[in-house]
Amino acid sequence: MTTKRALIKELAQRMECTDVAAKKFLNSYIELITEKLSEGEGVSIHYFGKLVPHYQTERPGRNLRTGEECKIRARTSVKFKASEILIQKLNPETIKQKECTEIRRTLFVLSFRDIYRCFLFTQ
């Protein structure tokens, strides 16, 4: 797993700036997203995905060690929904399968049209 320090170094190289500037940028970016989520707003990052606050109500639970029943407090967590583009980049073989399916459909439609045209000409 990549650490924040490694991300800062990579970001500094890509942006051609100092590590301090990259760290300031990354911290500001994280702080801004945190603020928006704490205000109850979702954050959508094009080509990456959506971060949405998820409200969980109080519910009954159980202590696994003792078996004692307890209540789990209401809380807010964050759900992430990856964009279709990110999913495609993570699963390149899936793209090929989708493309093959599209090609098969196209060939089927073309061959069906040809059969239909032959049928029309023979009558």
PDB file of N, CA, C and O in Angstrom, residues 94 101 113:
ATOM      1  N   THR A  94     -11.676  -7.153 -18.783  1.00  0.00           N
ATOM      2  CA  THR A  94     -13.124  -6.980 -18.850  1.00  0.00           C
ATOM      3  C   THR A  94     -13.484  -6.110 -20.041  1.00  0.00           C
ATOM      4  O   THR A  94     -14.471  -6.343 -20.713  1.00  0.00           O
ATOM      5  N   THR A 101     -18.039  -8.756 -27.002  1.00  0.00           N
ATOM      6  CA  THR A 101     -19.496  -8.885 -26.985  1.00  0.00           C
ATOM      7  C   THR A 101     -20.115  -7.899 -27.957  1.00  0.00           C
ATOM      8  O   THR A 101     -21.028  -8.246 -28.709  1.00  0.00           O
ATOM      9  N   ARG A 113     -29.038  -8.882 -41.237  1.00  0.00           N
ATOM     10  CA  ARG A 113     -29.437  -7.982 -42.328  1.00  0.00           C
ATOM     11  C   ARG A 113     -29.174  -8.626 -43.680  1.00  0.00           C
ATOM     12  O   ARG A 113     -29.986  -8.528 -44.589  1.00  0.00           O
TER      13      ARG A 113
END
